[in-house]
Tab-separated table of C-alpha atoms and ligand atoms in Angstrom:
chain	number	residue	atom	x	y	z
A	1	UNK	CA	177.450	-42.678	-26.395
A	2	UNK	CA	177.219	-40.543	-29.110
A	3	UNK	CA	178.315	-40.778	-32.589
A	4	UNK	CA	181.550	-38.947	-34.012
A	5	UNK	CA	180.293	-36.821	-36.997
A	6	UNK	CA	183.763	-35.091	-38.471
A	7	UNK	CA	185.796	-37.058	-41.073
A	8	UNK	CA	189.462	-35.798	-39.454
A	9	UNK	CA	191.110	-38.257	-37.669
A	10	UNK	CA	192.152	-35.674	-34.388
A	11	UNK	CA	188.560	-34.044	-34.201
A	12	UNK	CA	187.107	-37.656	-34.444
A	13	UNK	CA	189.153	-39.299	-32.088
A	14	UNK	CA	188.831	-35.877	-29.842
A	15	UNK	CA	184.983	-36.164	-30.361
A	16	UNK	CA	184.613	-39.715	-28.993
A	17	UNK	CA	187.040	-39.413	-26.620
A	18	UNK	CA	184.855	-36.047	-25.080
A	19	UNK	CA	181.575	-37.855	-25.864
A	20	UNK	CA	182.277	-40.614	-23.661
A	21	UNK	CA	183.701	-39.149	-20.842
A	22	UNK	CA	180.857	-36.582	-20.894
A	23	UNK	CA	178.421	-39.495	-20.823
A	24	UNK	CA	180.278	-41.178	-18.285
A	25	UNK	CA	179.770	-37.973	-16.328
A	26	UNK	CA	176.293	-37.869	-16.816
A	27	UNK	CA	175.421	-41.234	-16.055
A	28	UNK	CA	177.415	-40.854	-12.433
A	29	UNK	CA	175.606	-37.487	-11.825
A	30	UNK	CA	172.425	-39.120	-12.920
A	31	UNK	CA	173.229	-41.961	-10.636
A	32	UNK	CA	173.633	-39.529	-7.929
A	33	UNK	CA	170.869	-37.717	-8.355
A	34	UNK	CA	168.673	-40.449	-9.140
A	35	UNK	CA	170.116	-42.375	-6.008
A	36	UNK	CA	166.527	-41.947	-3.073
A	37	UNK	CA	167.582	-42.484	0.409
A	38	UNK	CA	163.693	-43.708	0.927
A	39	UNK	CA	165.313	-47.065	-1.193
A	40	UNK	CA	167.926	-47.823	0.864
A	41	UNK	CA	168.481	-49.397	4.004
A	42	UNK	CA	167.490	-49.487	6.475
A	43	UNK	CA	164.119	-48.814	4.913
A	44	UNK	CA	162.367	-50.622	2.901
A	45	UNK	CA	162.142	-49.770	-0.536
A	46	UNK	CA	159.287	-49.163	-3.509
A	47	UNK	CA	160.024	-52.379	-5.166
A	48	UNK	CA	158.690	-54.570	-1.924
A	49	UNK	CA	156.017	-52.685	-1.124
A	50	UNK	CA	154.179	-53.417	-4.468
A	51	UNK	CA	152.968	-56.472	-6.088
A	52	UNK	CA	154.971	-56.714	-9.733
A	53	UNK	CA	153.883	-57.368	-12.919
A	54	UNK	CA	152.223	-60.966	-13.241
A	55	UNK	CA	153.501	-63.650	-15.349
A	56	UNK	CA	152.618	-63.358	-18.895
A	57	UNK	CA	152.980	-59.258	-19.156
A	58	UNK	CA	156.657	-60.144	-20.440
A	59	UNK	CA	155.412	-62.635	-23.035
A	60	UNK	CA	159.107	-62.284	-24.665
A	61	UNK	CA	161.291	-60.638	-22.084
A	62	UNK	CA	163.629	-58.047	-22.151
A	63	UNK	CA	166.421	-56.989	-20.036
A	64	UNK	CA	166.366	-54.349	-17.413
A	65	UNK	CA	165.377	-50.732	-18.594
A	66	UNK	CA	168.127	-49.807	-15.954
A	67	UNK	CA	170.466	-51.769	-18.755
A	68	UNK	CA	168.926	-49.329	-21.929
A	69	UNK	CA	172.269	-48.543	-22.663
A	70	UNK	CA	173.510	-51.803	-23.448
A	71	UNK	CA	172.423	-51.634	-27.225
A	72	UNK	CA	174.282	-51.955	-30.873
A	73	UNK	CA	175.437	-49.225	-31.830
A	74	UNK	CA	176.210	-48.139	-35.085
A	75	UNK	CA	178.662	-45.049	-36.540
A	76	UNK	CA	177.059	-43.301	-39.307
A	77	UNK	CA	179.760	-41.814	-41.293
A	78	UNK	CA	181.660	-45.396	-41.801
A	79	UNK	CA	179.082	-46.309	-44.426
A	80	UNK	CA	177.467	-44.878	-47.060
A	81	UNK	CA	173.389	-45.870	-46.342
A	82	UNK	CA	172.089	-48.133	-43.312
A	83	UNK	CA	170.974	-51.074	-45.344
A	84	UNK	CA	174.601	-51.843	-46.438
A	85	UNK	CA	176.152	-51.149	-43.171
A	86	UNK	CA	177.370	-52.662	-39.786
A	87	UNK	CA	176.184	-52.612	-36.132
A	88	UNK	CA	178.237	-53.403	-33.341
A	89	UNK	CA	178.474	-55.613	-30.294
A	90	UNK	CA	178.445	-53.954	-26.966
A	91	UNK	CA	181.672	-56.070	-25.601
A	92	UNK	CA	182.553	-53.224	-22.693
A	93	UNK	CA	178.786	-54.395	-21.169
A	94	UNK	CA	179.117	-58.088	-21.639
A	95	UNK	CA	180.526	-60.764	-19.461
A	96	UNK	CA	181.623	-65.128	-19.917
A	97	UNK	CA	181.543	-65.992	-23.469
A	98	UNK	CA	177.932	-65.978	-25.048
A	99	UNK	CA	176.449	-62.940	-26.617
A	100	UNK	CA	173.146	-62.497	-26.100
A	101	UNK	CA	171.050	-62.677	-29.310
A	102	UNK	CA	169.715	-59.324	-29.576
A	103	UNK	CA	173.592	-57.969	-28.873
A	104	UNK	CA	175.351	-59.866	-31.787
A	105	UNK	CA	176.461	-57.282	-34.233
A	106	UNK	CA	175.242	-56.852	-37.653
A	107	UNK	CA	176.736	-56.550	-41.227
A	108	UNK	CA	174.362	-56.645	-44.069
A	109	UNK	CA	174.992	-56.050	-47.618
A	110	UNK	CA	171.584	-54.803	-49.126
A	111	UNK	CA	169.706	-55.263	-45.321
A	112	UNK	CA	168.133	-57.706	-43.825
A	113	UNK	CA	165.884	-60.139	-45.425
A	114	UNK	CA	162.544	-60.546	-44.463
A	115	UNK	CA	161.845	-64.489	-44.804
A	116	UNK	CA	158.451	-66.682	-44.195
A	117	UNK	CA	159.815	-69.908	-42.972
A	118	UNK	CA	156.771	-71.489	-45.395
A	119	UNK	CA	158.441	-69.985	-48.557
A	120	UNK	CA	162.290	-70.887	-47.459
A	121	UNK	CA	163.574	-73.152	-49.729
A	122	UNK	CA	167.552	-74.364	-49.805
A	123	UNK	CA	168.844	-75.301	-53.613
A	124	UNK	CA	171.244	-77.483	-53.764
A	125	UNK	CA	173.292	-78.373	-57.386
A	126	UNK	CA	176.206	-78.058	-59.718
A	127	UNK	CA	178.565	-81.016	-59.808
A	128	UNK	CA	176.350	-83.706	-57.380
A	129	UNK	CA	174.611	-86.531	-58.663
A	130	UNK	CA	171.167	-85.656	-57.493
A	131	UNK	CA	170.308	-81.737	-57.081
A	132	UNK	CA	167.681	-81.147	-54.235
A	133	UNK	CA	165.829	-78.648	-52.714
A	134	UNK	CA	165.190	-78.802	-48.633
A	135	UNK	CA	162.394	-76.997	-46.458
A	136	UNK	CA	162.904	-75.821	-43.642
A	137	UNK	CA	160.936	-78.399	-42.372
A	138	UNK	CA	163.277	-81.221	-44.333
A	139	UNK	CA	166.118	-79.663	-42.845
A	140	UNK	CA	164.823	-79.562	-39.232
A	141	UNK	CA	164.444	-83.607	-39.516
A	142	UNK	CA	167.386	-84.434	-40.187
A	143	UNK	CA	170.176	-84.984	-37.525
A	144	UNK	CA	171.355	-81.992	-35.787
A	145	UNK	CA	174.339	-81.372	-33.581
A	146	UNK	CA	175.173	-78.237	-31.360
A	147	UNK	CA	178.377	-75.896	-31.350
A	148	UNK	CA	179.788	-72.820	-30.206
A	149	UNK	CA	181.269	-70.459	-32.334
A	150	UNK	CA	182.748	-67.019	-32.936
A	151	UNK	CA	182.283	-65.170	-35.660
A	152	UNK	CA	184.207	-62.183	-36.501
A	153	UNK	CA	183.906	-59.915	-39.356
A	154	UNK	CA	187.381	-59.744	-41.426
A	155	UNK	CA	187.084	-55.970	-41.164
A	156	UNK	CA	186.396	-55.754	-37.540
A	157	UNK	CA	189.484	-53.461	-36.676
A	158	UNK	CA	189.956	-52.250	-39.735
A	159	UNK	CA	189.957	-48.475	-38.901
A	160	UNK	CA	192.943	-49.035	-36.844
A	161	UNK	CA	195.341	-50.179	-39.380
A	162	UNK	CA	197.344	-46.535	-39.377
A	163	UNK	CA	197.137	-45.726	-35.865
A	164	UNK	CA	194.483	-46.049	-32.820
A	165	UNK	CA	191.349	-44.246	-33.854
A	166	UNK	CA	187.918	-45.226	-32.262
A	167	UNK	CA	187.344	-45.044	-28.499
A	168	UNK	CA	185.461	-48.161	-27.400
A	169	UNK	CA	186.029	-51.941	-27.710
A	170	UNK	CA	182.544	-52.081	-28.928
A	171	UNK	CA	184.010	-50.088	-31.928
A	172	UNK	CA	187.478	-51.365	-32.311
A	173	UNK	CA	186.479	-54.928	-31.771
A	174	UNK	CA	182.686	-55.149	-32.044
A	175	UNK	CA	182.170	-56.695	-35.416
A	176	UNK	CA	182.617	-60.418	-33.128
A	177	UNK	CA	179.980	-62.382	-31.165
A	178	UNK	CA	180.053	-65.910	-30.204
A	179	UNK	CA	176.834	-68.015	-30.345
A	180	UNK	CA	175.348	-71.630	-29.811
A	181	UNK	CA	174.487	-72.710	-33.145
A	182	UNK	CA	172.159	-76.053	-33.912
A	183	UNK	CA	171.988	-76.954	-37.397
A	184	UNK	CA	172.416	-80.001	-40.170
A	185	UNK	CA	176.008	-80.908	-40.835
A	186	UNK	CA	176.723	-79.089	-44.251
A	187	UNK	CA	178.758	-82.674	-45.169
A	188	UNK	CA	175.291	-84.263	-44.676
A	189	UNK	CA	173.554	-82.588	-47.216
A	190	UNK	CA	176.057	-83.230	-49.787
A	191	UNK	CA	176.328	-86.847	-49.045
A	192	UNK	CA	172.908	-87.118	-49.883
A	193	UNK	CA	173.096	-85.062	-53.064
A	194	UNK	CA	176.113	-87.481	-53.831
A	195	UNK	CA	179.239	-85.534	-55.453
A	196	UNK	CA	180.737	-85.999	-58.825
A	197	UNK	CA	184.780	-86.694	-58.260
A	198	UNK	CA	185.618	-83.497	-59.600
A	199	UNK	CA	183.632	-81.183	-56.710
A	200	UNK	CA	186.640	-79.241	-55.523
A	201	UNK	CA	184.820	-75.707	-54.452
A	202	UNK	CA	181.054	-74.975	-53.060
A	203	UNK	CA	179.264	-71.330	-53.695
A	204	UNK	CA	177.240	-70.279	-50.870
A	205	UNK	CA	174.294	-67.633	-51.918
A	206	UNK	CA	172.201	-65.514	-49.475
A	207	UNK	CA	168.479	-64.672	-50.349
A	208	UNK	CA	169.402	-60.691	-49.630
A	209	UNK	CA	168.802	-58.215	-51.773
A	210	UNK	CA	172.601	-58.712	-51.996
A	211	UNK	CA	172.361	-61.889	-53.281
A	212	UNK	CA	175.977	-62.404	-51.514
A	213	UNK	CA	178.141	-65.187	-52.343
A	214	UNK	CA	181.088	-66.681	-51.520
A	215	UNK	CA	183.281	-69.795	-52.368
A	216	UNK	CA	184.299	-72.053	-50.054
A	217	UNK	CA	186.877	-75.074	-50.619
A	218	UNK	CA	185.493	-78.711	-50.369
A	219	UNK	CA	187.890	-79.800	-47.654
A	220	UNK	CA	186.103	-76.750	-45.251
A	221	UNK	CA	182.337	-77.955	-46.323
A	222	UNK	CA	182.902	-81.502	-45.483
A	223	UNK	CA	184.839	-80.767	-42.434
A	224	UNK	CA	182.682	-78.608	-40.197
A	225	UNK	CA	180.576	-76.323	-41.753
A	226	UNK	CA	176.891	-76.144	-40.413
A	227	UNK	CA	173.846	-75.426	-42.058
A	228	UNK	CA	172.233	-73.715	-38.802
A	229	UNK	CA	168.872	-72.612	-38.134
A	230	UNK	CA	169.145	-72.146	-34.694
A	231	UNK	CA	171.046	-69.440	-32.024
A	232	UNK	CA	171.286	-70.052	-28.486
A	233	UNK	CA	168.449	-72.185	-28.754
A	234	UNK	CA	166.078	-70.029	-30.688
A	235	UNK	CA	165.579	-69.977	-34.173
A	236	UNK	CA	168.089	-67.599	-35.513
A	237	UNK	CA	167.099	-63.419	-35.959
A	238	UNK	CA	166.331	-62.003	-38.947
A	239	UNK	CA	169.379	-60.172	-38.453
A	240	UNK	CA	171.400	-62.805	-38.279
A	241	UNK	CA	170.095	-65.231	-41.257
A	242	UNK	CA	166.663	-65.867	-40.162
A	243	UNK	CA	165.812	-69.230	-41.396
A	244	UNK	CA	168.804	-70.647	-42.659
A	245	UNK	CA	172.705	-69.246	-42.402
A	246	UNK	CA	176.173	-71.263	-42.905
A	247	UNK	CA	178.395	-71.493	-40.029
A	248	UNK	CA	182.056	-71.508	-41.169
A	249	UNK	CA	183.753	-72.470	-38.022
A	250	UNK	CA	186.890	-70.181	-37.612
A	251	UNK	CA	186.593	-68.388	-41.356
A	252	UNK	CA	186.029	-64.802	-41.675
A	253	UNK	CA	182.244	-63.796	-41.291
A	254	UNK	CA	181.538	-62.764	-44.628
A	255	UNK	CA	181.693	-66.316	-45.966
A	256	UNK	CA	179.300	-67.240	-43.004
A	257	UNK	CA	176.351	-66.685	-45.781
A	258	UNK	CA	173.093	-65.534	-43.744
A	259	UNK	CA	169.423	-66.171	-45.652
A	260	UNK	CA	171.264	-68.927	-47.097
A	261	UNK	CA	169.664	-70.069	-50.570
A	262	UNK	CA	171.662	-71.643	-52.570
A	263	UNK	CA	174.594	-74.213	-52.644
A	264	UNK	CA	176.195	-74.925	-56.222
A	265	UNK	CA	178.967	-77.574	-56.372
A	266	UNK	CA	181.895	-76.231	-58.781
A	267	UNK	CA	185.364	-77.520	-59.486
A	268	UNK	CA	186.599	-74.123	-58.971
A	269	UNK	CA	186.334	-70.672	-56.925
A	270	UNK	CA	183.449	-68.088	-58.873
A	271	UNK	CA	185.791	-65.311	-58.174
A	272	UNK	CA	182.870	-63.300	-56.814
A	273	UNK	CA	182.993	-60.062	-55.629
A	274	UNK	CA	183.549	-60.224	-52.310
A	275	UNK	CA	186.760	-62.043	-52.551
A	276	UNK	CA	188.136	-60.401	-55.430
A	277	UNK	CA	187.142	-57.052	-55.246
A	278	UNK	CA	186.568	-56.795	-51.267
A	279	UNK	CA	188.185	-59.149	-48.578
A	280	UNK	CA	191.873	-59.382	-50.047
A	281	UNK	CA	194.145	-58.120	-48.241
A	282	UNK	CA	196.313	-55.110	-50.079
A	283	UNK	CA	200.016	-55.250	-49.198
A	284	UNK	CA	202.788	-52.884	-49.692
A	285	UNK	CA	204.388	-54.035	-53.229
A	286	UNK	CA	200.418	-53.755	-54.705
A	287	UNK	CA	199.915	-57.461	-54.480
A	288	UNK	CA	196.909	-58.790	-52.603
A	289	UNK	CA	196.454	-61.821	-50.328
A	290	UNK	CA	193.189	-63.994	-51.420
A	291	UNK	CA	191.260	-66.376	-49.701
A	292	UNK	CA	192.554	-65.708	-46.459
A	293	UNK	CA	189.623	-67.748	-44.646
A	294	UNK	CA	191.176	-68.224	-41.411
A	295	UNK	CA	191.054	-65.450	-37.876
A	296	UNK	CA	194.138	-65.043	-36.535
A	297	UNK	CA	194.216	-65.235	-32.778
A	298	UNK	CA	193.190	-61.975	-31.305
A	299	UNK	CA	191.953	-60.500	-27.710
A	300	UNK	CA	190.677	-57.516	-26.534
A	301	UNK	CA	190.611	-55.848	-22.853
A	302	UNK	CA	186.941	-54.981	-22.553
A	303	UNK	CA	186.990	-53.677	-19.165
A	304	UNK	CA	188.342	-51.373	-18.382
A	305	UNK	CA	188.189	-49.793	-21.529
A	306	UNK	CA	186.833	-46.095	-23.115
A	307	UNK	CA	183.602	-47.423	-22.211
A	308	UNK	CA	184.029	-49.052	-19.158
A	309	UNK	CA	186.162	-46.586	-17.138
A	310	UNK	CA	187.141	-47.814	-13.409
A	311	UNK	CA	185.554	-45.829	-10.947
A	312	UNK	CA	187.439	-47.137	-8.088
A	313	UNK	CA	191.050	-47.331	-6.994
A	314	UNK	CA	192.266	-51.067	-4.901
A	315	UNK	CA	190.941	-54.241	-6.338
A	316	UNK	CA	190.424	-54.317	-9.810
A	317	UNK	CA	189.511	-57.189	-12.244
A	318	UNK	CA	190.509	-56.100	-15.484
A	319	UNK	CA	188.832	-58.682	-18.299
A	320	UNK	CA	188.717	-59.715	-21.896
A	321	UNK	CA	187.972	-61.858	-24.456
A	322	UNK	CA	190.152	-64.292	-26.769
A	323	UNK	CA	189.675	-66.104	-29.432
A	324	UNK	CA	191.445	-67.876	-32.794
A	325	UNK	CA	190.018	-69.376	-35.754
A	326	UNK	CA	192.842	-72.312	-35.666
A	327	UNK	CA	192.046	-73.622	-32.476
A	328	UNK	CA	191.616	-73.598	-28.958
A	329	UNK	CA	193.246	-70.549	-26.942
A	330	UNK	CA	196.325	-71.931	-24.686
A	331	UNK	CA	196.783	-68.308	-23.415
A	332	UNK	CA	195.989	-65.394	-22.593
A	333	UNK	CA	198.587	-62.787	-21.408
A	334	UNK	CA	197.821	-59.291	-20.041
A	335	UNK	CA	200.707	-56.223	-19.524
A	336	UNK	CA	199.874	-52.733	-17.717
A	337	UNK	CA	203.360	-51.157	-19.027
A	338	UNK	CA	202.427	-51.420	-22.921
A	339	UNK	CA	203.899	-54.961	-23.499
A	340	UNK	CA	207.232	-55.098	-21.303
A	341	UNK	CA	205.789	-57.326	-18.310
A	342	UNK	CA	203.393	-60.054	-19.146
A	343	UNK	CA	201.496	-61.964	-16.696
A	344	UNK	CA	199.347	-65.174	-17.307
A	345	UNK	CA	196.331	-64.029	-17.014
A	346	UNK	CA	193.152	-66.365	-15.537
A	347	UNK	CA	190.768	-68.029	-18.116
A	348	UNK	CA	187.378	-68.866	-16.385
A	349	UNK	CA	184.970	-70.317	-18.243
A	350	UNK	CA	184.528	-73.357	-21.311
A	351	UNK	CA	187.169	-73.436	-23.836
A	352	UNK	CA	185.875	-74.683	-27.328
A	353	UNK	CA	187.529	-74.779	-30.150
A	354	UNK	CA	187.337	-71.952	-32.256
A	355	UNK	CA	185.059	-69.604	-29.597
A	356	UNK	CA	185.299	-66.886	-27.603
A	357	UNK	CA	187.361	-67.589	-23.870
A	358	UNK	CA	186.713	-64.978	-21.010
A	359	UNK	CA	189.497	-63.864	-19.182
A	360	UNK	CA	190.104	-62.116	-15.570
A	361	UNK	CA	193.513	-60.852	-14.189
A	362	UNK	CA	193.096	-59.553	-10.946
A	363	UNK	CA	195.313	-56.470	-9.955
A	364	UNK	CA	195.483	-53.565	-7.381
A	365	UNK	CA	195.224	-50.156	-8.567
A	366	UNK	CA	196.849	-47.218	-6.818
A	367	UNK	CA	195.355	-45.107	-9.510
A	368	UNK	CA	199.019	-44.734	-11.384
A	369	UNK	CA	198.814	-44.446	-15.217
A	370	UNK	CA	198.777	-47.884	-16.518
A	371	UNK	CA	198.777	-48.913	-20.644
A	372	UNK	CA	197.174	-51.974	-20.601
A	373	UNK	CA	197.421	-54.644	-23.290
A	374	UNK	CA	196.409	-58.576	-24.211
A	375	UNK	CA	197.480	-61.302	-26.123
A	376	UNK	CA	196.101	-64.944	-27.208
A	377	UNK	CA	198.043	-67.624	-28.011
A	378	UNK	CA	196.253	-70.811	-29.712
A	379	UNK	CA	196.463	-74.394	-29.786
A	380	UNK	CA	198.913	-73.901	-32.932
A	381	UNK	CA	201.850	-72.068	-30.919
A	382	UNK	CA	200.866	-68.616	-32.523
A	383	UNK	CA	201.055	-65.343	-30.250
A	384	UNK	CA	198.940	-62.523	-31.182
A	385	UNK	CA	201.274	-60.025	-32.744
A	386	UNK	CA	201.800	-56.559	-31.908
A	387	UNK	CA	200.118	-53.709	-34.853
A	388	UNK	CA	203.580	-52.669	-35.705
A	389	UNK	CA	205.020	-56.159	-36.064
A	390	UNK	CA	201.693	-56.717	-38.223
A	391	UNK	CA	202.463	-53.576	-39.940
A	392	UNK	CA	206.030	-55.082	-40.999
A	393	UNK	CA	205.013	-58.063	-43.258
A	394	UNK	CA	201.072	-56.479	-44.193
A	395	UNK	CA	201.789	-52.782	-44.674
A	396	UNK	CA	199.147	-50.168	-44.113
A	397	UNK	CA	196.738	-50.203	-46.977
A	398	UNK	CA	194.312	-53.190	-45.846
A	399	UNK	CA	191.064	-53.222	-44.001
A	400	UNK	CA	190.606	-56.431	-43.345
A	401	UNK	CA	192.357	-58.711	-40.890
A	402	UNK	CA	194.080	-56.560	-38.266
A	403	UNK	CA	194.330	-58.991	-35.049
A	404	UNK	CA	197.077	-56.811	-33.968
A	405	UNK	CA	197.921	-55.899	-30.067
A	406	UNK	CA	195.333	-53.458	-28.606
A	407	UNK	CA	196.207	-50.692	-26.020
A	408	UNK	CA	194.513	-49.102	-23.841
A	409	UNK	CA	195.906	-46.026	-21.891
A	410	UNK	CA	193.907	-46.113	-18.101
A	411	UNK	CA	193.990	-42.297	-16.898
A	412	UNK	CA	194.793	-41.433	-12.883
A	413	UNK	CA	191.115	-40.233	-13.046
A	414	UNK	CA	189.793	-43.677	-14.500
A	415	UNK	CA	189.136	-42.500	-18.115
A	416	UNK	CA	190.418	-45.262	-20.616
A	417	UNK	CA	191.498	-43.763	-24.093
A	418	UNK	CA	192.512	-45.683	-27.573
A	419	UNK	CA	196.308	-45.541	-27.829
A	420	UNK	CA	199.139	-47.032	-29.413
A	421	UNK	CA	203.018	-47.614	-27.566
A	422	UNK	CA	205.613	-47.186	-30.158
B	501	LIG	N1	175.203	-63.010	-45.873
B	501	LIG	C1	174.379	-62.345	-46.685
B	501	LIG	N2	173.465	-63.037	-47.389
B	501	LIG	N3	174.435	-60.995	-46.823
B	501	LIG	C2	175.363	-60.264	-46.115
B	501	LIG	O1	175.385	-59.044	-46.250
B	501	LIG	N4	177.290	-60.316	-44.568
B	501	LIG	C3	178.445	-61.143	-44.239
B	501	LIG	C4	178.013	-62.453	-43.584
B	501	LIG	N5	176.946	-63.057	-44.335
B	501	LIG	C5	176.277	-60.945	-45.258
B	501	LIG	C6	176.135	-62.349	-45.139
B	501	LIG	C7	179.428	-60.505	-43.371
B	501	LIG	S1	180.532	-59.442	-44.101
B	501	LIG	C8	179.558	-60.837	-42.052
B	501	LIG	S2	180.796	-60.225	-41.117
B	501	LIG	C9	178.568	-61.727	-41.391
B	501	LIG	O2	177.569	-62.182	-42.262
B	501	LIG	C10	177.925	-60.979	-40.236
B	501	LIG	O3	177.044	-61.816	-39.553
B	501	LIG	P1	176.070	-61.191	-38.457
B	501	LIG	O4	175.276	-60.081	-39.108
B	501	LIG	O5	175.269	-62.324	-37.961
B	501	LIG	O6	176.962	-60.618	-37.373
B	502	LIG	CO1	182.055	-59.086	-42.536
């Protein structure tokens, strides 16, 4: 798909509405076109009639180059430079709850570090008994455990705050991916520095150019925060914290500090940029929220969607992803009249606390107009809220968490656009 390029809202919204229904066009007509008669049956095709490669040609494999499409993607004009900039998650293309490693979206500050493993070093100090400084090698020994997590960026839907603007999922609600993560118990490591009675906050410091830093309460370190190394059984990418990043289970993604380097025990919050400055939340009478850590359950249709239009009229599985940084999701609901009707709709799949759940709801379509919608509901009792009733109590003026109600208007001729039901 390619990228909008005008600042105005209309032309933008115009210009990735066009630019995905032309390449929708083109990849059907290319289909057609590239579709050989000398493949299909009852002949038999090129791919039998030739040995394939061997084993060991694909020394790290790759998918499909039928699949090329599937890719990050990034839109130019929402940053100023590349290296301080996000990518995002191809959620239309993607299916259960994992996201494949090379998929996860990225958000760097000052780019991405460029680490030897032999040089990684992890200081820890401030108000312990005993400051020390692990290896990778020290961490790697010590006992490990395995969890699955989402994390979403606080910003991810930020754009749509005053109305429905960018036509995709992988736009509106790419800045999430949900991973396997094996690392140290965070807890761990501070038990063994030992911590003076007055260790109330923790700063968490990435080895970036960005040097990016957050604080984190004391209660949230010792609870479940992992010092990871690992994703999906791999050793993490570069991209996402290669050696060493801090999984905040539930918490907004920017405290999630990748190229981790530094822990310092305080007795209060540093006040750092990014949560002073950037991630508050603006509201309408000029005050701004602070420290708000935690996701609010959200969902997302990602097929359909303006990415993932429905070719076909009759049985459809329409399906999404859920998630909450409270807790397990209960629910899932789905409408196709903008939120009037609600119908249960079917998670398949593990539910962990604080991941990503898939979900299916099966329907028929006659190819009528339909405005299709989700909502989550967690473990807590809270139902995702619709943008205006969000709206109400936050105003218009933030960026960062919007988990409000997205819809999605399905077309008679299968296009999917970005809109919003008053
Ligand atoms: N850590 C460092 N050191 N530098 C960064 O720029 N970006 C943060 C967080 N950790 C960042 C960082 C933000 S805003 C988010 S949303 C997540 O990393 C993104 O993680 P990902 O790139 O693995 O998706
Ligand atoms: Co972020």
């Amino acid at each position: 798909m390619t990228e909008p390029t005008d600042k105005t809202k209309a032309s933008r919204r115009r210009f990735l509405a066009g630019a995905a229904g032309l390449a929708a066009a083109g990849a059907s007509l290319r289909a057609a076109l590239a579709e050989n008669a000398k493949n299909l049956p009852p002949n038999v095709p090129d791919w039998t009639r030739t040995l394939g490669d061997g084993v060991g040609v694909r020394a790290y494999g790759n998918p499909s180059k039928y699949e090329k499409d599937v890719v990050r993607r990034t839109v130019s004009w929402l940053t100023a430079t590349p290296e301080s900039s996000v990518s995002f998650t191809p959620l239309h293309a993607l299916d259960g709850i994992i996201t494949p490693n090379g998929l996860c979206f990225e958000r760097h500050h000052s780019g991405i570090a460029e680490i030897d493993p032999n040089d990684y070093r992890l200081m820890l100090h401030g108000l312990v008994d005993k400051p020390l400084i692990f290896t990778l090698d020290d961490l790697k020994r010590l006992p490990r455990v395995n969890r699955i997590h989402f994390l979403e960026c606080a910003a991810n839907s930020g754009m749509e705050w005053r109305g429905a603007q960018l036509n995709g999922c992988q736009y509106t609600h790419g800045m999430v991916h949900c991973v396997q993560y094996t690392g140290v118990p965070l807890k761990l490591l501070l038990e063994q520095a030992g911590l003076k009675p007055n260790a109330k906050w923790i700063l968490a410091e990435g080895g970036d150019a960005a040097a990016m830093n957050r604080s984190i309460p004391m209660a949230k370190a010792l609870d479940d925060c992992l010092v990871a190394y690992r994703m999906n059984g791999e050793m993490l990418r570069p991209e996402q914290g290669y050696p060493v990043r801090l999984v905040v289970p539930g918490w907004e993604g920017n405290v999630w500090v990748k190229w981790l380097r530094r822990l310092k025990v305080g007795d209060q919050p540093w006040y750092t940029r990014e949560e002073t400055s950037k991630y508050t939340d603006l509201l309408e009478d000029g005050k701004a929220r602070q420290f708000t850590f935690e996701m609010d359950a959200k969902s997302v249709i990602t097929s359909p969607s303006p990415q993932a239009l429905l070719k076909q009229k009759g049985f459809t599985v329409i399906s999404g992803l859920a998630w909450s940084g409270r807790g397990k999701i209960s629910r899932v609901d789905v409408s196709l009249d903008g939120g009037r009707y609600w119908r249960t709709a079917r998670i398949d799949g593990p539910v962990f606390d604080r991941a990503c759940v898939r979900f299916y709801a099966e329907i028929e379509w006659n190819g009528e107009p339909l405005l299709l919608q989700s909502r989550a509901m967690d473990a807590t009792g809270y139902v995702q809220p619709s943008k205006d009733a969000l709206r109400k109590i936050r105003g218009v003026n933030s960026i960062y968490h919007n988990n409000g109600i997205q819809t999605w208007a399905l077309k008679a001729n299968g296009e999917v656009e970005n809109v919003e039901v008053g």
